[in-house]
Every structure is written in structure tokens, then in C-alpha cells.
């Protein structure tokens, strides 16, 4: 037993750049946060609208012997002659002079229109929004309901915070691209890169890509220089240790980058690197799956999130029961959650484990910032890892 995996307490450094505001078509803005208020550019609806199928009339006329042509939905308002009526479908613009829709009687009925009141079955002009009225505040995330609201208001473009672009660079002589060759013959796939790529997709990022590089300072340097020209974030996998084949720090210096933070002592088992490469933020994560998962969840995702969202990174919490005794250093304890009846049991994950099963087992952390002794059967709060589909 190597001991429980614990991510020691840390603070994320502030981003060295400001959020970027862009004007984006509403159709491309789903999941983004508004950087500015959205103001109605016109009265909505622009004209009186029928809310039911029926006969459009002007209630002031009192009798209706004349029939006018039916209203065609989508066309601007026509003029309704005095003492006349016309058919209108739901959603149609009432003709000028008309102020009500009769839906319960036919024109042949002697009492047609007599008990109809102004604006009956009508959505009045400007009743949703007036020109210049606030529709949504800055800071609102455009989810399904918000986008539908803006489409209804006729908004075509919005000012939002730009999604960051992210390059994932998997390193190592043993790493092969997915589907390229048999791992039995050549090595292993970078499951870490696939894991992170799917998480970023789940955050709504649309400009992400996975690249590969061998354990060569020259090749790593070339890759970093190239990626630093095009991506906001570069996330490397592997090569963050202090061994002879761990060349990331050397490659950063050779490519003109700089270290902002060296997290060698951040976790109980593996280090990470935080630096700057041209205009890109570079985060170097260990190749060990368990260390990679915990650092991706606790450091990378919140850091990327903060580059295009002002709200804190969302975290879902559940109640669990400790399935083991813990006595160790302060930090985040990485656990697996196993159902037992109506409860969840928190089980330990061992540090130093390079097993791919960590992708299945690493499900949550238990925050223990003061390093308290936790007893088996003690109730605790666990923060679930983001799974790429929902929080």
C-alpha cells in the first residue's frame, strides 16, 4: 500500500490575460456568458399579434356586415375597413384599426362581436419588450431558455466572452495516436489526452486539438513554439518530473517560455508545471493517470473556465460515509464512491498507481484543508468530478 492520494492545498494563480470580449452571432453563442447587457432594439412584438385563430374586428364598429381578405401570417399589417371583419391565424399581425379577435362565434351569429372587449385574444405591440428595455444582464450564461428568449426578441448578435482554444500535447516515445498502430506492437495510447479532450468538449469548448511529441527536447521545443502561436492554452501530458527523460522544463526554456509556478510539491505523488509560452498559458501535467485526473479536475478545468466565465467553476456535492480511516497531510483526498443501500461509501485511491482503472475509480475528492483525522463510518461531503456530460 503506497498511501492515500492527496492533492496538497494550493491556490490557482491569476490568469496573465483578461477575458476577451467578442461580438458573436446568437446562433454560435450557446453556452457562453454575456459580456454586456442585451437591450431590445425594437418593440416586441412589433405589432399587435393574434393569440388565437379567429376573426379580427375593431370593437368600436359594433356591427360587421363586410368581409375582408384573410390575413397571411408573416405579412405586415393590412388596413381593416370600417364595419368589416377578416380571418386571422394565431401569430398573425392584426390589421390597422383592429383591436380584438373573435374566436367563439361566427360572423353569421347575430351577436357576433357584441360581447368582445378590446385586446381580447391579442398580444399588444411592445408588451414583451419596449425599445431600449433590458432583456438579459451581463453575466448571464446563454443556455437553451436564454437563447430562445433572445431569438424571440429578434436579437441577431451578442457580446460574449470568447471561448479559449486549447491544445493538448501528449509526450513520450511510447505514445501512439489513437487508431494508428497496435499498442501491443508500439506502446500505449494517450488516454489522458482523450480524457481531457472530452472534458473540455463538455465545457462547451469548440476549438481543441490533440498533438503528439516524442521525448526529445528539440521536438518538444518545436511543438511548443508552434502551438504557442495559435492556442490560448497548451496542456502537456508527461515529462513533468525531474528524471533525465523529463524534458518539459528544458523545452520551455529553449522555446523562450517562462515558468510562472512549478508545482513539484503540489501533490503527494507527481508534479506539474504552470508557465507562459508566447501568448499561451502552458500547464504541464504528469503522465500518471491518477495524478493527471486529479490535477485536471482541480486545477486545469477551473483555470480554463475562469478564462471565459465570471462565475465560479460549478461543483456538485454529495454526502458520503468514510469507508476507511484517514490520517495524513492536509489537502484533497481522492476517492471512489461505491453505493451501499441508500448511501455512498468513500473508498481510498492509492498514490503511485499508474493503473488506467483510475479513469473509472477516481470520482470525487474529500476536502480536508486542515489535515484532520477522519474515522471510518464518519459522514463527509464529497465533491464530484466533472464527467464531461453534466455537473
C-alpha positions as a LaTeX table, in Angstrom:
\begin{tabular}{lrrr}
\hline
Residue & $x$ (\AA) & $y$ (\AA) & $z$ (\AA) \\
\hline
Unk1 & 0.00 & 0.00 & 0.00 \\
Unk2 & 1.51 & 3.32 & $-1.06$ \\
Unk3 & $-0.85$ & 5.51 & 0.97 \\
Unk4 & $-3.84$ & 7.60 & 0.00 \\
Unk5 & $-3.55$ & 10.02 & $-2.90$ \\
Unk6 & $-3.83$ & 13.58 & $-1.55$ \\
Unk7 & $-3.61$ & 16.80 & $-3.52$ \\
Unk8 & $-1.99$ & 19.30 & $-1.19$ \\
Unk9 & $-3.64$ & 22.73 & $-0.61$ \\
Unk10 & $-2.86$ & 25.24 & $-3.36$ \\
Unk11 & $-4.17$ & 28.43 & $-4.91$ \\
Unk12 & $-4.60$ & 28.91 & $-8.63$ \\
Unk13 & $-2.55$ & 31.82 & $-9.95$ \\
Unk14 & $-4.49$ & 34.59 & $-11.68$ \\
Unk15 & $-4.62$ & 34.43 & $-15.45$ \\
Unk16 & $-1.99$ & 36.66 & $-17.08$ \\
Unk17 & $-4.55$ & 37.94 & $-19.58$ \\
Unk18 & $-8.04$ & 39.46 & $-19.50$ \\
Unk19 & $-11.16$ & 37.75 & $-20.76$ \\
Unk20 & $-11.70$ & 38.54 & $-24.44$ \\
Unk21 & $-14.97$ & 40.14 & $-25.50$ \\
Unk22 & $-16.24$ & 39.28 & $-28.97$ \\
Unk23 & $-19.36$ & 40.02 & $-30.97$ \\
Unk24 & $-20.83$ & 36.68 & $-31.89$ \\
Unk25 & $-23.86$ & 35.56 & $-33.90$ \\
Unk26 & $-26.52$ & 34.37 & $-31.48$ \\
Unk27 & $-26.56$ & 31.01 & $-33.26$ \\
Unk28 & $-22.90$ & 30.44 & $-32.23$ \\
Unk29 & $-23.22$ & 31.66 & $-28.66$ \\
Unk30 & $-24.86$ & 28.75 & $-26.85$ \\
Unk31 & $-23.17$ & 28.14 & $-23.51$ \\
Unk32 & $-21.27$ & 31.45 & $-23.49$ \\
Unk33 & $-21.53$ & 34.24 & $-20.93$ \\
Unk34 & $-22.80$ & 37.67 & $-21.89$ \\
Unk35 & $-20.08$ & 40.29 & $-21.53$ \\
Unk36 & $-22.56$ & 43.15 & $-21.97$ \\
Unk37 & $-26.25$ & 43.73 & $-21.31$ \\
Unk38 & $-28.64$ & 42.80 & $-24.11$ \\
Unk39 & $-31.03$ & 45.66 & $-24.88$ \\
Unk40 & $-34.13$ & 45.38 & $-27.01$ \\
Unk41 & $-33.59$ & 47.11 & $-30.35$ \\
Unk42 & $-37.30$ & 47.36 & $-31.13$ \\
Unk43 & $-40.72$ & 46.90 & $-29.65$ \\
Unk44 & $-41.53$ & 43.22 & $-29.26$ \\
Unk45 & $-43.88$ & 42.24 & $-30.71$ \\
Unk46 & $-43.60$ & 44.98 & $-33.33$ \\
Unk47 & $-47.37$ & 44.90 & $-33.94$ \\
Unk48 & $-50.48$ & 43.59 & $-32.19$ \\
Unk49 & $-50.49$ & 39.79 & $-32.58$ \\
Unk50 & $-53.38$ & 37.33 & $-32.57$ \\
Unk51 & $-53.12$ & 34.73 & $-29.81$ \\
Unk52 & $-55.91$ & 32.56 & $-31.20$ \\
Unk53 & $-57.38$ & 31.70 & $-34.58$ \\
Unk54 & $-60.49$ & 33.75 & $-35.27$ \\
Unk55 & $-61.98$ & 36.90 & $-36.80$ \\
Unk56 & $-60.16$ & 40.21 & $-36.44$ \\
Unk57 & $-62.51$ & 43.13 & $-35.73$ \\
Unk58 & $-62.47$ & 46.71 & $-34.46$ \\
Unk59 & $-64.65$ & 46.68 & $-31.36$ \\
Unk60 & $-65.68$ & 50.32 & $-31.96$ \\
Unk61 & $-67.61$ & 49.30 & $-35.11$ \\
Unk62 & $-70.40$ & 47.45 & $-33.22$ \\
Unk63 & $-71.69$ & 45.65 & $-36.33$ \\
Unk64 & $-69.82$ & 43.78 & $-39.03$ \\
Unk65 & $-71.58$ & 43.23 & $-42.37$ \\
Unk66 & $-68.44$ & 43.29 & $-44.54$ \\
Unk67 & $-65.84$ & 40.55 & $-45.00$ \\
Unk68 & $-62.23$ & 41.48 & $-45.83$ \\
Unk69 & $-59.48$ & 39.18 & $-47.22$ \\
Unk70 & $-57.83$ & 36.84 & $-44.70$ \\
Unk71 & $-54.57$ & 37.86 & $-43.03$ \\
Unk72 & $-51.48$ & 35.95 & $-44.17$ \\
Unk73 & $-49.04$ & 35.22 & $-41.34$ \\
Unk74 & $-45.67$ & 36.88 & $-41.81$ \\
Unk75 & $-47.02$ & 39.84 & $-43.77$ \\
Unk76 & $-47.17$ & 43.34 & $-42.34$ \\
Unk77 & $-50.49$ & 44.70 & $-41.04$ \\
Unk78 & $-53.20$ & 45.48 & $-43.58$ \\
Unk79 & $-55.97$ & 48.04 & $-43.12$ \\
Unk80 & $-59.36$ & 46.87 & $-41.84$ \\
Unk81 & $-62.24$ & 48.71 & $-43.42$ \\
Unk82 & $-64.97$ & 50.13 & $-41.20$ \\
Unk83 & $-67.69$ & 47.62 & $-40.22$ \\
Unk84 & $-65.69$ & 44.67 & $-41.60$ \\
Unk85 & $-64.00$ & 41.55 & $-40.29$ \\
Unk86 & $-61.29$ & 39.21 & $-41.59$ \\
Unk87 & $-59.90$ & 35.80 & $-40.72$ \\
Unk88 & $-56.59$ & 35.70 & $-38.85$ \\
Unk89 & $-54.48$ & 32.77 & $-37.61$ \\
Unk90 & $-52.59$ & 32.62 & $-34.35$ \\
Unk91 & $-49.39$ & 34.66 & $-34.67$ \\
Unk92 & $-50.71$ & 36.91 & $-37.41$ \\
Unk93 & $-50.38$ & 40.70 & $-37.21$ \\
Unk94 & $-53.71$ & 42.39 & $-36.59$ \\
Unk95 & $-54.73$ & 44.81 & $-39.37$ \\
Unk96 & $-54.76$ & 48.51 & $-38.61$ \\
Unk97 & $-57.90$ & 49.58 & $-36.68$ \\
Unk98 & $-58.48$ & 46.01 & $-35.46$ \\
Unk99 & $-58.13$ & 45.55 & $-31.72$ \\
Unk100 & $-59.62$ & 42.11 & $-30.96$ \\
Unk101 & $-60.08$ & 38.57 & $-32.27$ \\
Unk102 & $-63.44$ & 36.81 & $-32.04$ \\
Unk103 & $-62.83$ & 33.08 & $-31.57$ \\
Unk104 & $-66.13$ & 31.84 & $-30.14$ \\
Unk105 & $-68.70$ & 32.99 & $-32.73$ \\
Unk106 & $-69.13$ & 33.02 & $-36.49$ \\
Unk107 & $-69.95$ & 36.24 & $-38.41$ \\
Unk108 & $-73.41$ & 34.82 & $-39.18$ \\
Unk109 & $-74.27$ & 34.85 & $-35.47$ \\
Unk110 & $-76.47$ & 37.86 & $-34.64$ \\
Unk111 & $-74.38$ & 38.52 & $-31.52$ \\
Unk112 & $-71.06$ & 38.31 & $-33.37$ \\
Unk113 & $-68.60$ & 40.74 & $-31.78$ \\
Unk114 & $-71.09$ & 42.33 & $-29.41$ \\
Unk115 & $-69.55$ & 40.94 & $-26.21$ \\
Unk116 & $-65.95$ & 41.21 & $-27.42$ \\
Unk117 & $-63.68$ & 43.55 & $-25.46$ \\
Unk118 & $-60.60$ & 45.45 & $-26.76$ \\
Unk119 & $-57.40$ & 43.34 & $-26.89$ \\
Unk120 & $-59.33$ & 40.09 & $-26.46$ \\
Unk121 & $-57.10$ & 37.28 & $-27.79$ \\
Unk122 & $-54.42$ & 39.84 & $-28.65$ \\
Unk123 & $-50.79$ & 40.25 & $-27.58$ \\
Unk124 & $-50.32$ & 44.04 & $-27.74$ \\
Unk125 & $-47.45$ & 45.74 & $-29.54$ \\
Unk126 & $-44.42$ & 46.17 & $-27.25$ \\
Unk127 & $-45.97$ & 44.14 & $-24.43$ \\
Unk128 & $-42.94$ & 41.80 & $-24.25$ \\
Unk129 & $-40.21$ & 44.47 & $-24.52$ \\
Unk130 & $-40.09$ & 48.13 & $-25.34$ \\
Unk131 & $-37.27$ & 49.54 & $-27.46$ \\
Unk132 & $-34.31$ & 50.24 & $-25.12$ \\
Unk133 & $-35.53$ & 47.86 & $-22.41$ \\
Unk134 & $-33.11$ & 45.40 & $-20.74$ \\
Unk135 & $-33.64$ & 41.79 & $-21.84$ \\
Unk136 & $-30.71$ & 39.98 & $-20.20$ \\
Unk137 & $-27.95$ & 41.25 & $-17.94$ \\
Unk138 & $-24.22$ & 40.87 & $-18.50$ \\
Unk139 & $-23.01$ & 37.73 & $-16.73$ \\
Unk140 & $-25.96$ & 35.63 & $-17.92$ \\
Unk141 & $-24.95$ & 32.31 & $-19.47$ \\
Unk142 & $-26.81$ & 31.62 & $-22.70$ \\
Unk143 & $-28.45$ & 28.28 & $-22.04$ \\
Unk144 & $-31.43$ & 26.93 & $-24.01$ \\
Unk145 & $-34.04$ & 29.19 & $-22.39$ \\
Unk146 & $-31.94$ & 32.36 & $-22.70$ \\
Unk147 & $-31.16$ & 31.73 & $-26.35$ \\
Unk148 & $-34.83$ & 31.12 & $-27.13$ \\
Unk149 & $-35.71$ & 34.37 & $-25.37$ \\
Unk150 & $-33.21$ & 36.35 & $-27.46$ \\
Unk151 & $-34.34$ & 34.73 & $-30.70$ \\
Unk152 & $-37.90$ & 35.73 & $-29.85$ \\
Unk153 & $-36.68$ & 39.28 & $-29.25$ \\
Unk154 & $-35.11$ & 39.38 & $-32.70$ \\
Unk155 & $-31.53$ & 39.64 & $-31.41$ \\
Unk156 & $-29.02$ & 38.61 & $-34.07$ \\
Unk157 & $-25.67$ & 39.25 & $-32.33$ \\
Unk158 & $-24.46$ & 39.39 & $-28.73$ \\
Unk159 & $-21.26$ & 40.43 & $-26.97$ \\
Unk160 & $-19.85$ & 37.44 & $-25.10$ \\
Unk161 & $-16.58$ & 36.20 & $-23.64$ \\
Unk162 & $-14.62$ & 34.22 & $-26.20$ \\
Unk163 & $-14.17$ & 30.50 & $-25.68$ \\
Unk164 & $-10.47$ & 29.72 & $-25.29$ \\
Unk165 & $-8.65$ & 27.45 & $-27.72$ \\
Unk166 & $-6.79$ & 24.54 & $-26.15$ \\
Unk167 & $-4.02$ & 22.31 & $-27.48$ \\
Unk168 & $-3.31$ & 19.03 & $-25.68$ \\
Unk169 & 0.24 & 17.78 & $-26.26$ \\
Unk170 & 0.80 & 14.12 & $-25.35$ \\
Unk171 & 4.51 & 13.34 & $-24.95$ \\
Unk172 & 6.57 & 10.17 & $-24.77$ \\
Unk173 & 8.30 & 7.65 & $-27.05$ \\
Unk174 & 5.72 & 5.05 & $-26.07$ \\
Unk175 & 2.66 & 7.14 & $-27.00$ \\
Unk176 & 0.89 & 6.37 & $-30.29$ \\
Unk177 & $-2.03$ & 8.20 & $-31.87$ \\
Unk178 & $-5.41$ & 6.55 & $-31.38$ \\
Unk179 & $-6.11$ & 4.09 & $-34.16$ \\
Unk180 & $-2.68$ & 4.48 & $-35.78$ \\
Unk181 & $-0.95$ & 1.29 & $-34.67$ \\
Unk182 & $-1.48$ & $-1.61$ & $-32.33$ \\
Unk183 & $-0.50$ & $-0.75$ & $-28.78$ \\
Unk184 & 0.72 & $-4.32$ & $-28.44$ \\
Unk185 & 3.45 & $-3.56$ & $-31.00$ \\
Unk186 & 4.36 & 0.02 & $-30.19$ \\
Unk187 & 3.28 & 1.20 & $-26.75$ \\
Unk188 & 0.14 & 2.84 & $-25.44$ \\
Unk189 & $-2.45$ & 5.39 & $-26.41$ \\
Unk190 & $-2.66$ & 8.67 & $-24.54$ \\
Unk191 & $-5.87$ & 8.00 & $-22.64$ \\
Unk192 & $-5.04$ & 11.10 & $-20.58$ \\
Unk193 & $-5.34$ & 13.29 & $-23.67$ \\
Unk194 & $-8.65$ & 11.66 & $-24.65$ \\
Unk195 & $-9.99$ & 12.14 & $-21.13$ \\
Unk196 & $-9.14$ & 15.83 & $-21.02$ \\
Unk197 & $-10.34$ & 16.46 & $-24.57$ \\
Unk198 & $-13.78$ & 15.07 & $-23.70$ \\
Unk199 & $-13.94$ & 17.15 & $-20.51$ \\
Unk200 & $-13.18$ & 20.32 & $-22.48$ \\
Unk201 & $-15.87$ & 19.43 & $-25.00$ \\
Unk202 & $-18.24$ & 19.08 & $-22.08$ \\
Unk203 & $-17.40$ & 22.64 & $-21.02$ \\
Unk204 & $-18.56$ & 23.80 & $-24.44$ \\
Unk205 & $-15.13$ & 24.42 & $-25.94$ \\
Unk206 & $-15.13$ & 24.05 & $-29.70$ \\
Unk207 & $-11.50$ & 24.75 & $-30.63$ \\
Unk208 & $-9.47$ & 21.92 & $-29.10$ \\
Unk209 & $-6.95$ & 19.55 & $-30.65$ \\
Unk210 & $-4.60$ & 16.75 & $-29.56$ \\
Unk211 & $-0.96$ & 16.68 & $-30.70$ \\
Unk212 & 1.93 & 14.28 & $-30.07$ \\
Unk213 & 5.66 & 14.60 & $-29.47$ \\
Unk214 & 8.45 & 12.16 & $-28.61$ \\
Unk215 & 10.73 & 12.55 & $-25.59$ \\
Unk216 & 13.08 & 14.88 & $-27.41$ \\
Unk217 & 13.92 & 18.40 & $-26.26$ \\
Unk218 & 14.21 & 19.52 & $-29.89$ \\
Unk219 & 10.84 & 18.04 & $-30.91$ \\
Unk220 & 9.12 & 19.33 & $-27.78$ \\
Unk221 & 10.57 & 22.81 & $-28.32$ \\
Unk222 & 9.39 & 22.88 & $-31.93$ \\
Unk223 & 5.89 & 21.80 & $-30.92$ \\
Unk224 & 5.65 & 24.37 & $-28.11$ \\
Unk225 & 6.77 & 27.24 & $-30.35$ \\
Unk226 & 4.22 & 26.26 & $-32.99$ \\
Unk227 & 1.30 & 25.73 & $-30.60$ \\
Unk228 & 2.09 & 28.94 & $-28.72$ \\
Unk229 & 1.26 & 30.92 & $-31.85$ \\
Unk230 & $-2.28$ & 29.63 & $-32.20$ \\
Unk231 & $-3.73$ & 28.41 & $-28.89$ \\
Unk232 & $-4.73$ & 30.17 & $-25.68$ \\
Unk233 & $-3.84$ & 27.14 & $-23.55$ \\
Unk234 & $-1.33$ & 24.35 & $-24.07$ \\
Unk235 & $-1.81$ & 21.32 & $-21.81$ \\
Unk236 & 1.07 & 18.84 & $-21.93$ \\
Unk237 & 0.89 & 15.25 & $-20.74$ \\
Unk238 & 4.00 & 13.67 & $-19.21$ \\
Unk239 & 7.58 & 14.84 & $-18.77$ \\
Unk240 & 6.97 & 16.97 & $-15.66$ \\
Unk241 & 9.18 & 15.00 & $-13.29$ \\
Unk242 & 12.86 & 15.52 & $-12.53$ \\
Unk243 & 14.23 & 12.45 & $-14.37$ \\
Unk244 & 16.61 & 12.51 & $-17.33$ \\
Unk245 & 13.78 & 11.88 & $-19.82$ \\
Unk246 & 11.54 & 14.56 & $-18.27$ \\
Unk247 & 12.34 & 17.36 & $-20.70$ \\
Unk248 & 9.39 & 19.74 & $-20.45$ \\
Unk249 & 11.13 & 22.40 & $-18.36$ \\
Unk250 & 14.15 & 22.34 & $-20.67$ \\
Unk251 & 11.91 & 22.64 & $-23.73$ \\
Unk252 & 10.05 & 25.59 & $-22.19$ \\
Unk253 & 13.31 & 27.48 & $-21.72$ \\
Unk254 & 14.60 & 26.54 & $-25.20$ \\
Unk255 & 11.39 & 27.83 & $-26.79$ \\
Unk256 & 11.52 & 31.17 & $-24.98$ \\
Unk257 & 8.77 & 30.39 & $-22.48$ \\
Unk258 & 8.79 & 31.05 & $-18.76$ \\
Unk259 & 7.66 & 29.26 & $-15.61$ \\
Unk260 & 5.02 & 31.02 & $-13.54$ \\
Unk261 & 4.65 & 28.24 & $-10.99$ \\
Unk262 & 6.43 & 24.94 & $-10.52$ \\
Unk263 & 4.12 & 22.55 & $-8.73$ \\
Unk264 & 6.71 & 19.91 & $-7.95$ \\
Unk265 & 5.44 & 19.66 & $-4.40$ \\
Unk266 & 1.78 & 20.14 & $-5.13$ \\
Unk267 & 0.59 & 16.55 & $-4.96$ \\
Unk268 & 1.57 & 13.59 & $-2.87$ \\
Unk269 & 2.97 & 11.74 & $-5.84$ \\
Unk270 & 3.50 & 13.75 & $-9.03$ \\
Unk271 & 4.43 & 17.30 & $-10.08$ \\
Unk272 & 3.02 & 19.76 & $-12.57$ \\
Unk273 & 4.25 & 22.89 & $-14.37$ \\
Unk274 & 2.50 & 26.21 & $-14.98$ \\
Unk275 & 4.06 & 28.65 & $-17.41$ \\
Unk276 & 3.69 & 31.01 & $-20.33$ \\
Unk277 & 4.53 & 30.28 & $-23.95$ \\
Unk278 & 4.25 & 33.30 & $-26.25$ \\
Unk279 & 0.61 & 34.34 & $-25.69$ \\
Unk280 & $-0.41$ & 30.91 & $-24.39$ \\
Unk281 & $-0.78$ & 29.58 & $-20.88$ \\
Unk282 & 1.10 & 26.30 & $-20.54$ \\
Unk283 & 0.08 & 23.70 & $-17.99$ \\
Unk284 & 2.23 & 20.58 & $-17.80$ \\
Unk285 & 0.54 & 17.58 & $-16.19$ \\
Unk286 & 2.07 & 14.25 & $-15.16$ \\
Unk287 & 1.51 & 11.17 & $-17.27$ \\
Unk288 & 0.42 & 9.10 & $-14.28$ \\
Unk289 & $-3.37$ & 8.67 & $-14.77$ \\
Unk290 & $-4.39$ & 9.29 & $-11.14$ \\
Unk291 & $-2.23$ & 12.38 & $-10.78$ \\
Unk292 & $-3.37$ & 13.61 & $-14.19$ \\
Unk293 & $-7.06$ & 13.14 & $-13.34$ \\
Unk294 & $-6.88$ & 14.96 & $-10.02$ \\
Unk295 & $-4.87$ & 17.88 & $-11.40$ \\
Unk296 & $-7.09$ & 18.13 & $-14.48$ \\
Unk297 & $-10.21$ & 18.27 & $-12.29$ \\
Unk298 & $-8.92$ & 20.51 & $-9.51$ \\
Unk299 & $-6.60$ & 22.82 & $-11.45$ \\
Unk300 & $-6.96$ & 22.72 & $-15.24$ \\
Unk301 & $-10.74$ & 22.80 & $-15.66$ \\
Unk302 & $-11.34$ & 25.67 & $-13.18$ \\
Unk303 & $-8.44$ & 27.64 & $-14.68$ \\
Unk304 & $-9.74$ & 27.31 & $-18.24$ \\
Unk305 & $-13.30$ & 28.00 & $-17.05$ \\
Unk306 & $-12.17$ & 31.29 & $-15.47$ \\
Unk307 & $-10.84$ & 32.48 & $-18.84$ \\
Unk308 & $-14.36$ & 32.82 & $-20.30$ \\
Unk309 & $-16.71$ & 32.72 & $-17.30$ \\
Unk310 & $-17.03$ & 35.09 & $-14.35$ \\
Unk311 & $-18.98$ & 32.63 & $-12.19$ \\
Unk312 & $-17.04$ & 30.07 & $-10.11$ \\
Unk313 & $-16.45$ & 26.66 & $-11.64$ \\
Unk314 & $-19.58$ & 24.62 & $-10.77$ \\
Unk315 & $-19.15$ & 21.77 & $-8.33$ \\
Unk316 & $-21.72$ & 19.16 & $-7.33$ \\
Unk317 & $-21.51$ & 17.85 & $-3.77$ \\
Unk318 & $-22.90$ & 14.67 & $-2.22$ \\
Unk319 & $-22.96$ & 13.18 & 1.25 \\
Unk320 & $-20.80$ & 10.09 & 1.75 \\
Unk321 & $-19.61$ & 7.81 & 4.53 \\
Unk322 & $-15.90$ & 7.24 & 5.03 \\
Unk323 & $-15.04$ & 3.64 & 4.22 \\
Unk324 & $-11.55$ & 3.91 & 5.70 \\
Unk325 & $-9.55$ & 5.69 & 8.39 \\
Unk326 & $-7.54$ & 8.65 & 7.16 \\
Unk327 & $-4.64$ & 10.23 & 8.93 \\
Unk328 & $-2.33$ & 12.24 & 6.74 \\
Unk329 & $-1.44$ & 15.64 & 5.39 \\
Unk330 & $-3.92$ & 18.39 & 4.63 \\
Unk331 & $-5.41$ & 18.51 & 1.16 \\
Unk332 & $-7.95$ & 16.95 & $-1.17$ \\
Unk333 & $-8.35$ & 13.20 & $-0.68$ \\
Unk334 & $-9.13$ & 11.44 & $-3.96$ \\
Unk335 & $-11.79$ & 8.74 & $-3.53$ \\
Unk336 & $-14.01$ & 6.25 & $-5.29$ \\
Unk337 & $-17.72$ & 6.27 & $-4.38$ \\
Unk338 & $-19.44$ & 2.91 & $-4.01$ \\
Unk339 & $-23.21$ & 2.59 & $-3.46$ \\
Unk340 & $-24.31$ & 0.74 & $-0.36$ \\
Unk341 & $-28.07$ & 0.76 & 0.10 \\
Unk342 & $-29.16$ & 4.39 & 0.25 \\
Unk343 & $-25.64$ & 5.60 & 0.99 \\
Unk344 & $-22.36$ & 6.25 & $-0.81$ \\
Unk345 & $-19.17$ & 4.84 & 0.68 \\
Unk346 & $-15.93$ & 6.74 & 0.06 \\
Unk347 & $-13.08$ & 4.34 & $-0.69$ \\
Unk348 & $-9.41$ & 5.34 & $-0.94$ \\
Unk349 & $-7.30$ & 5.54 & $-4.08$ \\
Unk350 & $-3.62$ & 4.76 & $-3.65$ \\
Unk351 & $-0.91$ & 7.18 & $-4.71$ \\
Unk352 & 1.78 & 5.95 & $-7.07$ \\
Unk353 & $-0.74$ & 3.96 & $-9.06$ \\
Unk354 & $-0.38$ & 4.25 & $-12.82$ \\
Unk355 & $-3.36$ & 2.00 & $-13.48$ \\
Unk356 & $-5.76$ & 3.03 & $-16.24$ \\
Unk357 & $-8.60$ & 1.90 & $-13.97$ \\
Unk358 & $-8.15$ & 5.28 & $-12.29$ \\
Unk359 & $-10.37$ & 6.72 & $-15.03$ \\
Unk360 & $-13.17$ & 4.56 & $-13.70$ \\
Unk361 & $-12.38$ & 4.76 & $-9.99$ \\
Unk362 & $-11.40$ & 8.41 & $-9.41$ \\
Unk363 & $-14.80$ & 10.02 & $-8.88$ \\
Unk364 & $-14.55$ & 12.68 & $-6.20$ \\
Unk365 & $-12.45$ & 14.43 & $-3.59$ \\
Unk366 & $-13.00$ & 14.97 & 0.10 \\
Unk367 & $-11.64$ & 18.36 & 1.12 \\
Unk368 & $-9.55$ & 18.20 & 4.29 \\
Unk369 & $-7.67$ & 21.53 & 4.33 \\
Unk370 & $-6.51$ & 21.21 & 7.94 \\
Unk371 & $-5.43$ & 17.58 & 7.80 \\
Unk372 & $-7.96$ & 16.31 & 10.33 \\
Unk373 & $-8.09$ & 12.64 & 11.23 \\
Unk374 & $-11.15$ & 11.12 & 9.57 \\
Unk375 & $-12.68$ & 7.96 & 11.01 \\
Unk376 & $-14.31$ & 5.11 & 9.10 \\
Unk377 & $-18.14$ & 5.47 & 9.16 \\
Unk378 & $-17.80$ & 9.25 & 9.57 \\
Unk379 & $-20.15$ & 11.27 & 7.35 \\
Unk380 & $-18.32$ & 13.60 & 4.97 \\
Unk381 & $-19.03$ & 15.82 & 1.98 \\
Unk382 & $-17.58$ & 14.72 & $-1.35$ \\
Unk383 & $-17.13$ & 16.98 & $-4.39$ \\
Unk384 & $-17.85$ & 15.05 & $-7.57$ \\
Unk385 & $-15.52$ & 15.20 & $-10.55$ \\
Unk386 & $-16.94$ & 16.65 & $-13.75$ \\
Unk387 & $-17.62$ & 13.77 & $-16.17$ \\
Unk388 & $-17.88$ & 15.77 & $-19.38$ \\
Unk389 & $-21.66$ & 15.38 & $-19.68$ \\
Unk390 & $-23.19$ & 17.20 & $-16.74$ \\
Unk391 & $-22.22$ & 18.73 & $-13.42$ \\
\hline
\end{tabular}
